[in-house]
Tab-separated table of C-alpha atoms in Angstrom:
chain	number	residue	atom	x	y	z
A	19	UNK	CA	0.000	0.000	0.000
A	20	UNK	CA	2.793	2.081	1.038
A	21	UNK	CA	4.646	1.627	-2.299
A	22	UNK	CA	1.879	2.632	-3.866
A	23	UNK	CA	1.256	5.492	-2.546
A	24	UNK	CA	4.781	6.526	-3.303
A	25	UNK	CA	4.708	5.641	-6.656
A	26	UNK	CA	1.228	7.939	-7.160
A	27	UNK	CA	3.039	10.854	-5.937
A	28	UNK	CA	6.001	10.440	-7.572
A	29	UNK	CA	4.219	10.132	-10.731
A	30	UNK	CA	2.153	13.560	-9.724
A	31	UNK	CA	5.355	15.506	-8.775
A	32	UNK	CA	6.673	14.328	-12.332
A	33	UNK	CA	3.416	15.719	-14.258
A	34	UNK	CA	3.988	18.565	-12.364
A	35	UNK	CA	7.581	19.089	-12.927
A	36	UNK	CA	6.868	18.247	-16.932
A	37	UNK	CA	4.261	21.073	-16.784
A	38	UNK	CA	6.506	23.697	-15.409
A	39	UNK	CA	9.601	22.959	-17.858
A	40	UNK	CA	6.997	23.009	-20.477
A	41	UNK	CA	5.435	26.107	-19.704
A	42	UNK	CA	9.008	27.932	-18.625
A	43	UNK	CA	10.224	26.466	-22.271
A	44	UNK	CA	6.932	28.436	-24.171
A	45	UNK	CA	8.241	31.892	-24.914
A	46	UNK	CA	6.419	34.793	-23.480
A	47	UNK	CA	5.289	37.469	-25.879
A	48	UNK	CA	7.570	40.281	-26.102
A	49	UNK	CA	6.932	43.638	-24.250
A	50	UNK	CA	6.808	46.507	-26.619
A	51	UNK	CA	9.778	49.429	-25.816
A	52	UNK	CA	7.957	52.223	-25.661
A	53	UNK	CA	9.137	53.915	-29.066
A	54	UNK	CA	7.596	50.287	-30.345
A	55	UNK	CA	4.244	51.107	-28.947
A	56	UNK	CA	4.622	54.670	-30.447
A	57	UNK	CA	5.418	53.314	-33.931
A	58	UNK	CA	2.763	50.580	-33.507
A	59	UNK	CA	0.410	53.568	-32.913
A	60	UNK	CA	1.081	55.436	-35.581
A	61	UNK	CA	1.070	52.920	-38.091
A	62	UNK	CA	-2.222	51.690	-37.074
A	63	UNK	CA	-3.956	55.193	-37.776
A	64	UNK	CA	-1.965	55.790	-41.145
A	65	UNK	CA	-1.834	52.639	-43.074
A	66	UNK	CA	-5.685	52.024	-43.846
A	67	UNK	CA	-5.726	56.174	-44.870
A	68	UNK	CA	-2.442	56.420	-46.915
A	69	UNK	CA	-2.352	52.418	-48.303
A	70	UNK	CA	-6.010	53.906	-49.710
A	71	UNK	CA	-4.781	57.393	-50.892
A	72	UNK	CA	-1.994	55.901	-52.412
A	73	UNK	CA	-4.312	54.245	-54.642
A	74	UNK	CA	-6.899	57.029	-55.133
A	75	UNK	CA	-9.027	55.140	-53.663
A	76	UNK	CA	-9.792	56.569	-49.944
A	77	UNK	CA	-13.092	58.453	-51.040
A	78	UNK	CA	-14.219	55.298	-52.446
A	79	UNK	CA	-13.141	53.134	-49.384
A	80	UNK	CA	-13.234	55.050	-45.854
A	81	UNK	CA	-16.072	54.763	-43.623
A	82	UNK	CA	-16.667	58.223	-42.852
A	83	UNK	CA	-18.729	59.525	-39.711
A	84	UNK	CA	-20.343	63.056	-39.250
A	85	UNK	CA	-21.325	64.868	-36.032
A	86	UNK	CA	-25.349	64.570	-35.561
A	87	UNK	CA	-25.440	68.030	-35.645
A	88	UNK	CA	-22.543	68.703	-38.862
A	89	UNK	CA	-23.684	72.003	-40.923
A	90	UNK	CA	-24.212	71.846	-44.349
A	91	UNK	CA	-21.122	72.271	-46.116
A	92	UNK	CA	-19.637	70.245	-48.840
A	93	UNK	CA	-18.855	66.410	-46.758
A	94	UNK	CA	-15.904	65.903	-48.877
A	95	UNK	CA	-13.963	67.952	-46.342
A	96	UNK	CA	-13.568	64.937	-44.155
A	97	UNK	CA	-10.808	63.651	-46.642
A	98	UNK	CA	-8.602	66.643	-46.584
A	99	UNK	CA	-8.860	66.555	-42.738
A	100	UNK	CA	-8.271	63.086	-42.544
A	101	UNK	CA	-4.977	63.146	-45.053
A	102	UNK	CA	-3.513	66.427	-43.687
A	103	UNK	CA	-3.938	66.266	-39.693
A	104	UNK	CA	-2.410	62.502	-40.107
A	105	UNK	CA	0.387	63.945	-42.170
A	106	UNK	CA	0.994	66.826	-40.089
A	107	UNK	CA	1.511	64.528	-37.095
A	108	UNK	CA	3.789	61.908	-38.687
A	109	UNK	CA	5.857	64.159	-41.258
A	110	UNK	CA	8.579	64.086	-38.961
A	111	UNK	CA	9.274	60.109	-38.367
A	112	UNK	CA	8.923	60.011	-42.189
A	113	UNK	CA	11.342	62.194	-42.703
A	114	UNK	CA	13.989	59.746	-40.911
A	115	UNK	CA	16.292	57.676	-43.219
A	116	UNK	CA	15.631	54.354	-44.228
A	117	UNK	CA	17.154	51.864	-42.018
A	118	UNK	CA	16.802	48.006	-42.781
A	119	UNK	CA	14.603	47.285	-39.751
A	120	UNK	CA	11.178	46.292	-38.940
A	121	UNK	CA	10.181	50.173	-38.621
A	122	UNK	CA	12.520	51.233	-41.115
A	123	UNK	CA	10.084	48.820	-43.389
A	124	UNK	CA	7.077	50.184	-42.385
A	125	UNK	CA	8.517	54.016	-41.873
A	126	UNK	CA	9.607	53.614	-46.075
A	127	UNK	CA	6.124	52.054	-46.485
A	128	UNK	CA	4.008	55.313	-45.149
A	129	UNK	CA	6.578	57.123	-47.190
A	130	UNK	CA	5.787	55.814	-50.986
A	131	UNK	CA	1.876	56.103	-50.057
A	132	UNK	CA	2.731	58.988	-48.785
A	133	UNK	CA	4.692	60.582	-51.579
A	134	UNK	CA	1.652	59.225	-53.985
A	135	UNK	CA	-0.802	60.751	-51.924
A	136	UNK	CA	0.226	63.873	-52.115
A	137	UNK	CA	-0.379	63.369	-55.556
A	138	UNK	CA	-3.965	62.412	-55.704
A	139	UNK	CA	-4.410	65.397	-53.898
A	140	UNK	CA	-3.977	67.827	-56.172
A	141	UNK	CA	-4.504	65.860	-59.368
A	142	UNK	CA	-7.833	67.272	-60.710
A	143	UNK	CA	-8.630	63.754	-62.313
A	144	UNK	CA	-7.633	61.429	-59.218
A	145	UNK	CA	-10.565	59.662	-57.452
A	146	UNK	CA	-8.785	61.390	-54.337
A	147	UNK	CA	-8.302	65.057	-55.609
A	148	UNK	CA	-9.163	67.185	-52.464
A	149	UNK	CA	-11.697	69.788	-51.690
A	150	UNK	CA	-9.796	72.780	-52.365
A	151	UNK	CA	-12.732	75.102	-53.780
A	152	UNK	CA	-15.910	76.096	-52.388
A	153	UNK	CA	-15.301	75.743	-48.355
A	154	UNK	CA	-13.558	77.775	-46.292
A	155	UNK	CA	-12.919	74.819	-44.007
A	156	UNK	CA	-10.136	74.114	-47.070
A	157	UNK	CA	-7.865	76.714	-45.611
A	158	UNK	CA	-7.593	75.263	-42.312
A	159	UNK	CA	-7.021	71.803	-43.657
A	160	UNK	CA	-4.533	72.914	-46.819
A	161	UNK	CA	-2.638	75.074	-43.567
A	162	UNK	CA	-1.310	70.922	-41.975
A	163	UNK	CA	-0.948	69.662	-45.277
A	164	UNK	CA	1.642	72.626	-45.577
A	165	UNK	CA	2.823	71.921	-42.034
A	166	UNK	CA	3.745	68.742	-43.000
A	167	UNK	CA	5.859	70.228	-45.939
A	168	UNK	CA	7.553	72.273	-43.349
A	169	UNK	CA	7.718	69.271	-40.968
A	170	UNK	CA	9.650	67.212	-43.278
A	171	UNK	CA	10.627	69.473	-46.024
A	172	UNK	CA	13.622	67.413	-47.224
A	173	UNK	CA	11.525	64.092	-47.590
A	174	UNK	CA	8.146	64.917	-48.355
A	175	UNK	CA	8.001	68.314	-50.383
A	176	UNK	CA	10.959	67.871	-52.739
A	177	UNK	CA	10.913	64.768	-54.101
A	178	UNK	CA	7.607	65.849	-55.315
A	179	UNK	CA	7.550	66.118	-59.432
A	180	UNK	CA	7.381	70.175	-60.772
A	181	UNK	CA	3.770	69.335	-62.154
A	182	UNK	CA	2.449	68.400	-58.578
A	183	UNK	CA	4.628	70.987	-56.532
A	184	UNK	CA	2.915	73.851	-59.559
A	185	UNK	CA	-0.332	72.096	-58.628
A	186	UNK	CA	0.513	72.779	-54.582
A	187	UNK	CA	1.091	76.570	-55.315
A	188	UNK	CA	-1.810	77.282	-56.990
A	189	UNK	CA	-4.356	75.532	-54.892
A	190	UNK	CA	-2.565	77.209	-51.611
A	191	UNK	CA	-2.967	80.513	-53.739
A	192	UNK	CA	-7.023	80.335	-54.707
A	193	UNK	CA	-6.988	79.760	-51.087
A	194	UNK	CA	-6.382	83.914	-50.479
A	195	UNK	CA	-10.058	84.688	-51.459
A	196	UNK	CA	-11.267	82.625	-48.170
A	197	UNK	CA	-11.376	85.855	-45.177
A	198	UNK	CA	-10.666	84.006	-41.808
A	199	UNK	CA	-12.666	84.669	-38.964
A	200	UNK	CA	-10.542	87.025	-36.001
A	201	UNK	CA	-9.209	83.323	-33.971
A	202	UNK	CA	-7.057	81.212	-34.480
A	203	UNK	CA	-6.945	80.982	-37.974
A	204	UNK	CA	-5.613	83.498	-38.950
A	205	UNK	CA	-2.089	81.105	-38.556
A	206	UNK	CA	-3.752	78.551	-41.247
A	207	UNK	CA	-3.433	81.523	-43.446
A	208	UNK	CA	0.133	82.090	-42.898
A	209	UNK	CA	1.477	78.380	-42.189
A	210	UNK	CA	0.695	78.045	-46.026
A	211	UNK	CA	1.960	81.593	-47.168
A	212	UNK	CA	5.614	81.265	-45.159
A	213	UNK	CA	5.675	77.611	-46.746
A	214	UNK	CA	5.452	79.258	-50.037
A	215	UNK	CA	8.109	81.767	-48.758
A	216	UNK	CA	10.453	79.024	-48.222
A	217	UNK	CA	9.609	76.998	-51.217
A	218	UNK	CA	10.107	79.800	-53.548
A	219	UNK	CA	6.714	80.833	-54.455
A	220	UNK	CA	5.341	84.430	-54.300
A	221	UNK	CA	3.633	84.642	-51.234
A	222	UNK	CA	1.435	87.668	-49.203
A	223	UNK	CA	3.709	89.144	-46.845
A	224	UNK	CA	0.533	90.782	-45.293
A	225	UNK	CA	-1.080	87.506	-44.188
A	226	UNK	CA	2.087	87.004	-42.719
A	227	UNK	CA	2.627	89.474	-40.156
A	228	UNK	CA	-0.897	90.343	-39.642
A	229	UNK	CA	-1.567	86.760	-37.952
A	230	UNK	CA	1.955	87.904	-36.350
A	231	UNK	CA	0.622	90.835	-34.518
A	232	UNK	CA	-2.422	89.570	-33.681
A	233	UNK	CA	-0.526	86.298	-31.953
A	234	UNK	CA	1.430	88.671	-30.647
A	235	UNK	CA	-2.197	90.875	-29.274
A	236	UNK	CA	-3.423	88.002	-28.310
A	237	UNK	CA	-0.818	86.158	-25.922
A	238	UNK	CA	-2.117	86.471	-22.551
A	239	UNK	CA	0.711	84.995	-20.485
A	240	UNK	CA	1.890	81.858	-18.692
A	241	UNK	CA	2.273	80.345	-21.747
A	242	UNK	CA	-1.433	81.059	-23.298
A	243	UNK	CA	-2.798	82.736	-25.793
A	244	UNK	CA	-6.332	83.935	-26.684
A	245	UNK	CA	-8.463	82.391	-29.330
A	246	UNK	CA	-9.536	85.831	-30.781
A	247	UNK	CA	-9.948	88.686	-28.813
A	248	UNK	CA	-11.734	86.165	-25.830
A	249	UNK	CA	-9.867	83.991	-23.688
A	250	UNK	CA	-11.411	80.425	-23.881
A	251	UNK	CA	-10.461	77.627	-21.317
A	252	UNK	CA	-9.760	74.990	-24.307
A	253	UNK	CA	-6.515	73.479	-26.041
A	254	UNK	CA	-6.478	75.504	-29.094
A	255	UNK	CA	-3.488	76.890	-27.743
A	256	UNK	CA	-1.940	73.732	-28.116
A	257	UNK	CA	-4.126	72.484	-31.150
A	258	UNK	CA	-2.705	75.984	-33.070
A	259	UNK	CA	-1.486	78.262	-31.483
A	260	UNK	CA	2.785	77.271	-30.219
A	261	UNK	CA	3.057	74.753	-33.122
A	262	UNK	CA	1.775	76.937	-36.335
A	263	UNK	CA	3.095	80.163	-34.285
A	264	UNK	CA	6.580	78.872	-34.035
A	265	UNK	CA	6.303	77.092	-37.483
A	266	UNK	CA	5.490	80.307	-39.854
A	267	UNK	CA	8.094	82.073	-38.007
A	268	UNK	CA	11.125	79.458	-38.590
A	269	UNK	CA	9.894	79.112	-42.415
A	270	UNK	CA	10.078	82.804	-42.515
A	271	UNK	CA	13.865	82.694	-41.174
A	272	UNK	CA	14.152	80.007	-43.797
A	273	UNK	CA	13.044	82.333	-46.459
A	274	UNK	CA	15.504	84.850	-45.424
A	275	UNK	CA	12.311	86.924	-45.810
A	276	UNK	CA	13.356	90.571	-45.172
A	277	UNK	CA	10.413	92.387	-43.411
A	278	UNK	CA	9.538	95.148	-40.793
A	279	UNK	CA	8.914	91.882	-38.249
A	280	UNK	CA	12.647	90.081	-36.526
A	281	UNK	CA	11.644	87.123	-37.088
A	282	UNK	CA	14.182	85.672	-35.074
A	283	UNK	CA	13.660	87.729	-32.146
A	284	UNK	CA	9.759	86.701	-32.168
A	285	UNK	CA	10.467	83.395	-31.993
A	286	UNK	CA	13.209	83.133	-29.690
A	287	UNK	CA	10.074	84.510	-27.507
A	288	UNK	CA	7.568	81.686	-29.231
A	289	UNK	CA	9.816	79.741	-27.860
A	290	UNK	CA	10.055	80.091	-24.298
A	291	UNK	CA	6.213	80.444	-24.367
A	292	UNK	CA	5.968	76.925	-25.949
A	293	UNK	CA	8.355	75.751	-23.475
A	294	UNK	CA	6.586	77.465	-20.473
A	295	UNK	CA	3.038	75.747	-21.983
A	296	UNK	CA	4.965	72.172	-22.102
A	297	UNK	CA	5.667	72.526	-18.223
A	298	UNK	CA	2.035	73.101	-17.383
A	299	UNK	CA	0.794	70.043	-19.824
A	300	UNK	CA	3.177	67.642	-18.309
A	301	UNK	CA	1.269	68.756	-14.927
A	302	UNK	CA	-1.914	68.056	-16.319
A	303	UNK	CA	-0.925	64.350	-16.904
A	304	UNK	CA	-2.415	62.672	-13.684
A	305	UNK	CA	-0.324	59.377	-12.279
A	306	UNK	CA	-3.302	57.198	-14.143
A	307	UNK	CA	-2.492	58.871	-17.411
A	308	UNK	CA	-5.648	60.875	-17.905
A	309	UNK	CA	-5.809	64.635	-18.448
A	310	UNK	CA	-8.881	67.274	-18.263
A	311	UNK	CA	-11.034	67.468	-20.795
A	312	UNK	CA	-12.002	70.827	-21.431
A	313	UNK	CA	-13.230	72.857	-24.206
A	314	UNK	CA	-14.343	71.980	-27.685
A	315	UNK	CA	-12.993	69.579	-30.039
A	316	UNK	CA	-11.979	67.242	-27.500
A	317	UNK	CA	-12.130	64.631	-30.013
A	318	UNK	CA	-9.006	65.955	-30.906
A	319	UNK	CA	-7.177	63.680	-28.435
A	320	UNK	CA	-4.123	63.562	-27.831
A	321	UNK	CA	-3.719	66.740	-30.082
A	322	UNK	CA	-3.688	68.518	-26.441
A	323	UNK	CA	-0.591	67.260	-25.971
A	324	UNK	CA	1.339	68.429	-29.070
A	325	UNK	CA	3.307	71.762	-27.673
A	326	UNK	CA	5.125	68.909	-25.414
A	327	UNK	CA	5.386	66.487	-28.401
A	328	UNK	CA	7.032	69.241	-30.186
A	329	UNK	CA	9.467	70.664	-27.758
A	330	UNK	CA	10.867	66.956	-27.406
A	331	UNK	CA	11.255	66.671	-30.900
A	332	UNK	CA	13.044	69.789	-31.133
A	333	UNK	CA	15.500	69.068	-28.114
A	334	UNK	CA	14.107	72.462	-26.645
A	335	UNK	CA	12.038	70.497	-23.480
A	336	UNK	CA	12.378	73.251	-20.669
A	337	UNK	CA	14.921	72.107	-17.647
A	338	UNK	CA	12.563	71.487	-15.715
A	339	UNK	CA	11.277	68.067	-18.224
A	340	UNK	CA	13.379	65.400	-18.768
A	341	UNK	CA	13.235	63.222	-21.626
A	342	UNK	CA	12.595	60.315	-19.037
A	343	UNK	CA	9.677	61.629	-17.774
A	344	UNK	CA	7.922	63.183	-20.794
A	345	UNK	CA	8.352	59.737	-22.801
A	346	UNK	CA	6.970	58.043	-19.704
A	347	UNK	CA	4.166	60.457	-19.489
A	348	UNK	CA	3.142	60.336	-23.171
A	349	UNK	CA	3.318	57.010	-23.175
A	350	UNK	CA	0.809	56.462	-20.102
A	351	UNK	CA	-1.760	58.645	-21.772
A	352	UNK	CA	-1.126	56.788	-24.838
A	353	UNK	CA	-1.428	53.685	-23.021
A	354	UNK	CA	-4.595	55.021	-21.308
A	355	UNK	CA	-6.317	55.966	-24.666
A	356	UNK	CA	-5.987	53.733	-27.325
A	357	UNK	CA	-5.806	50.329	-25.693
A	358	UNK	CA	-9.479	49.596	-25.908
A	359	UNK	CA	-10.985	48.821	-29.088
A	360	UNK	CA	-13.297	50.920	-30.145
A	361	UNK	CA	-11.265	54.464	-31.091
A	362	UNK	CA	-11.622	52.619	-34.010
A	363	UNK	CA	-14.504	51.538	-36.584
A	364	UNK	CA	-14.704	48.576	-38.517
A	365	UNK	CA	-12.738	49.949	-41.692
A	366	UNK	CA	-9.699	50.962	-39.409
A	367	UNK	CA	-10.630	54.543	-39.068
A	368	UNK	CA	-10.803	56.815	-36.341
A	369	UNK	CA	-14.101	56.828	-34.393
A	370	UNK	CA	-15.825	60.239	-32.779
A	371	UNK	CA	-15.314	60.532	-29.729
A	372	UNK	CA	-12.208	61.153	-26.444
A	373	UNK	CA	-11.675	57.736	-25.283
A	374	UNK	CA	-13.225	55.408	-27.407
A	375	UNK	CA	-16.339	55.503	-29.143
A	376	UNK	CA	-18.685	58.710	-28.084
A	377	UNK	CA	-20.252	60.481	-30.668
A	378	UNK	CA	-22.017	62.710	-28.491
A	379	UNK	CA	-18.671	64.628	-27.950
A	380	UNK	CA	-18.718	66.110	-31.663
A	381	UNK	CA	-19.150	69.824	-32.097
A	382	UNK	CA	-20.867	70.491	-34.969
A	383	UNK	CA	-17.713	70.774	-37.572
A	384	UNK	CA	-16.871	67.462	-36.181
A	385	UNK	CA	-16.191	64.655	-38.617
A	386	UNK	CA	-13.678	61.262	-38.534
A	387	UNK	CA	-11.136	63.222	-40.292
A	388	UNK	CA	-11.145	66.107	-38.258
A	389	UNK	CA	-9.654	63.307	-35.258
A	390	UNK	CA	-6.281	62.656	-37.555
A	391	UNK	CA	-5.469	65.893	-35.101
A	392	UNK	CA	-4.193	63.488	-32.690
A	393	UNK	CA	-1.617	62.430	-35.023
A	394	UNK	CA	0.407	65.139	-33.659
A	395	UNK	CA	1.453	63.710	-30.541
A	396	UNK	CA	3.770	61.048	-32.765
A	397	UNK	CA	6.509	63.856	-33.839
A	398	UNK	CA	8.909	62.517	-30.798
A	399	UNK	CA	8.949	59.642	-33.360
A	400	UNK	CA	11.192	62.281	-35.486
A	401	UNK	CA	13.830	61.502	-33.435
A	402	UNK	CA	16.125	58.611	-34.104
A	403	UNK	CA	15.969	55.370	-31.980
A	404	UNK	CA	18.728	55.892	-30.028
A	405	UNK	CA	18.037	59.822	-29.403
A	406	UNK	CA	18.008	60.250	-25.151
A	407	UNK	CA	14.167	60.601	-25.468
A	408	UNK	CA	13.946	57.078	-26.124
A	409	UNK	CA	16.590	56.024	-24.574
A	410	UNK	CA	16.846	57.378	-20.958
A	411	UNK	CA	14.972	55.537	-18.255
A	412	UNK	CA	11.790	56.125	-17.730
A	413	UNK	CA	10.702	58.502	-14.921
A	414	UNK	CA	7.948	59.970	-12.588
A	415	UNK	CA	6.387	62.741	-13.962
A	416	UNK	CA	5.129	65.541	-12.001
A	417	UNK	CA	1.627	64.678	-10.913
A	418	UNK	CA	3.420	61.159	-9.944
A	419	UNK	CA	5.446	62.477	-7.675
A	420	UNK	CA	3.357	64.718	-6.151
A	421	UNK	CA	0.480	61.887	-5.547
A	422	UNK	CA	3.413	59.830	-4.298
A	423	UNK	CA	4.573	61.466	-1.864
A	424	UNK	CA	7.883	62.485	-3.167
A	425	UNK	CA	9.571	65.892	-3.334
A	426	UNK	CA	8.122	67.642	-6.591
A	427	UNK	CA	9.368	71.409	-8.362
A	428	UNK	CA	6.890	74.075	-7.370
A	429	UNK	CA	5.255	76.197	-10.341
A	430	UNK	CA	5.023	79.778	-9.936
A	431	UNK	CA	3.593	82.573	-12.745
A	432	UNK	CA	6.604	82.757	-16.079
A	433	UNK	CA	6.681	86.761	-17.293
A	434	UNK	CA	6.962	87.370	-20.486
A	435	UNK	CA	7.121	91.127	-20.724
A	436	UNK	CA	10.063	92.641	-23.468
A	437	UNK	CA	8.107	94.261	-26.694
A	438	UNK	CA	9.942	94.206	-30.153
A	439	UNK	CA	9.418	96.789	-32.200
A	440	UNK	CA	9.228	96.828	-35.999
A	441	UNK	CA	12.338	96.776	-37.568
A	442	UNK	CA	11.793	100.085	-39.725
């Protein structure tokens, strides 16, 4: 009897011992880095829109969605949303050299739909030609495709063919007869007229410095700025305002564009402002990875984020941000937001809505293009792979630490007082 009993758990502890080797022996899956997360992102949200486009076949195949209370212009606008906010926001890991890796593959990939895309856009007998006539909302959409030039000016604007880059011109020209309304974009109107400075093209000085000066009127401190003459509690200082601010001012540089505004001396000011802005966004980020939603077009996303985004990819964070902790940071929201299912529709496109699916967040412009936006929190994906933002340990950010008991930097009001004056 005793035997065998001995024998029966002898044979158990053998099963069991056969079951551990066999499950230590089946390989685990493989933890994403975080720049693998990033680039597993962003090629989610551009392949089903540029693999299309690159076809001319994106207004035949994307499921498009519409806010239940969308006005009646022309609904063709939701393509030239949808191609120019996703362009805007991944221009600059584009523009990285090819590299014979798995991103590498998929970074050249985005790049030759890419490069055909742009195109289709302004081919008047592509399937995919864009709504450039007939809708105001064409300036503010034509403004990212031209940030993107200026994003990645090297590898997306001039490998372009003379026939399409003639095409480009002339469409960001008829675009002069739209008047903006006193907000925000009046910087859509001169994001495309300094990218014509740089590229060559005539361009309307006026549009230039007018949106200047009224940035300029409109900058109410601490980093903000006014949408308009009105202070609204929203992002549209970081949906617009730093990024297109600081953008038409370094294209101007570019241009060598001699005018009664420094140039240089305005954005050496742009700059610290941005930088200032990026401090108080990196405090927004709570320990979970969520952030306040306030405002309108908080579909947007992650496009609340982008000043931040952009000072990392520039190497300009403030001293107070570390690389460490703004990668960490990023990637909790990231995290936070798009690992559930349903930011998505069926067709792989964006979905209305903050954190998933929730149409009743739309304002009444809203459509599924008009959520490419987001894009723009990928540009730290313009730095190489072994850039210190990616590389550097992660770290606590400041809302961490402060939840956490540890010793956290205090924030007190930033002045931003010194006028420049015209230059003549």
């Amino acid at each position: 009897m005793r035997r065998t009993l001995l024998l029966l758990l002898w044979s158990m502890m053998a099963a069991m011992l056969s079951s551990t080797s066999a499950m230590a022996a089946k390989p685990k899956n493989k933890t994403l880095s975080d720049r693998e997360y990033w680039v597993s992102q962003a090629y989610k949200m551009a392949r089903p829109v540029l693999e299309n486009m690159a076809k001319g076949e994106l207004q035949k195949n994307m499921q498009t969605e519409f806010s239940p209370s969308f006005d009646n212009r022309n609904r063709k606008v939701v393509y030239m949303e949808t191609f120019g906010r996703l362009m805007a926001g991944i221009a600059p890991w584009l523009a990285l050299p090819d590299e014979d890796t798995a991103e590498g593959a998929m970074r050249k990939e985005l790049r030759e739909w890419a490069l055909a895309s742009y195109k289709h856009a302004v081919d008047p007998s592509s399937p995919d030609y864009l709504l450039w006539q007939g809708a105001g909302q064409a300036l503010v959409d034509a403004a990212y495709v031209a940030e993107s030039f200026l994003r990645a000016y090297d590898a997306l604007w001039v490998p372009l063919d003379e026939v399409t880059k003639q095409r480009y011109i002339k469409e960001f020209t008829g675009l002069r007869k739209v008047d903006p309304p006193y907000t925000n974009w009046f910087l859509f109107s001169s994001v495309i007229e300094s990218f014509m400075a740089k590229a060559g093209a005539p361009y309307d000085e006026f549009r230039v410095n007018t949106a200047c000066r009224k940035v300029e009127e409109w900058y109410i401190g601490d980093g903000w700025y006014a949408d308009g003459p009105v202070f609204a509690f929203d992002y549209y200082t970081s949906y617009v305002f730093h990024a297109m601010y600081l953008e038409t001012l370094q294209a101007m540089i570019d241009a060598k564009a001699n005018t009664r505004i420094d140039y240089r001396k305005y954005y050496d000011r742009a700059l610290k402002r941005a930088q200032k802005f990026s401090v108080i966004l990196e405090r927004f980020i709570s320990p979970e990875g969520t952030f306040p939603v306030i405002g309108r077009s908080t579909p947007y996303r992650l496009a609340a984020m982008q000043p931040l985004a952009l000072m990392a990819w520039y190497g300009k964070l403030p001293a107070e941000l570390s690389n460490g902790q703004v990668r960490a940071a990023l990637t909790k929201v990231m995290h936070r937001m798009f690992d559930i299912q349903d930011n998505y529709n069926s067709g792989g496109y964006l979905t209305i809505g903050f954190c998933g699916s929730q149409p009743e967040t739309a304002d009444w412009y809203t459509n599924n293009g008009s959520l490419y936006m987001t894009s723009l929190s990928f540009m730290p994906l313009g730095l190489a792979a072994d850039h210190p933002f990616w590389t550097d340990a992660p770290q606590p950010w400041t809302q961490v630490k402060a939840w956490g008991g540890q010793p956290f930097p205090k924030d007190h009001r930033w002045a931003d007082d010194p006028k420049t004056p015209d230059k003549w």
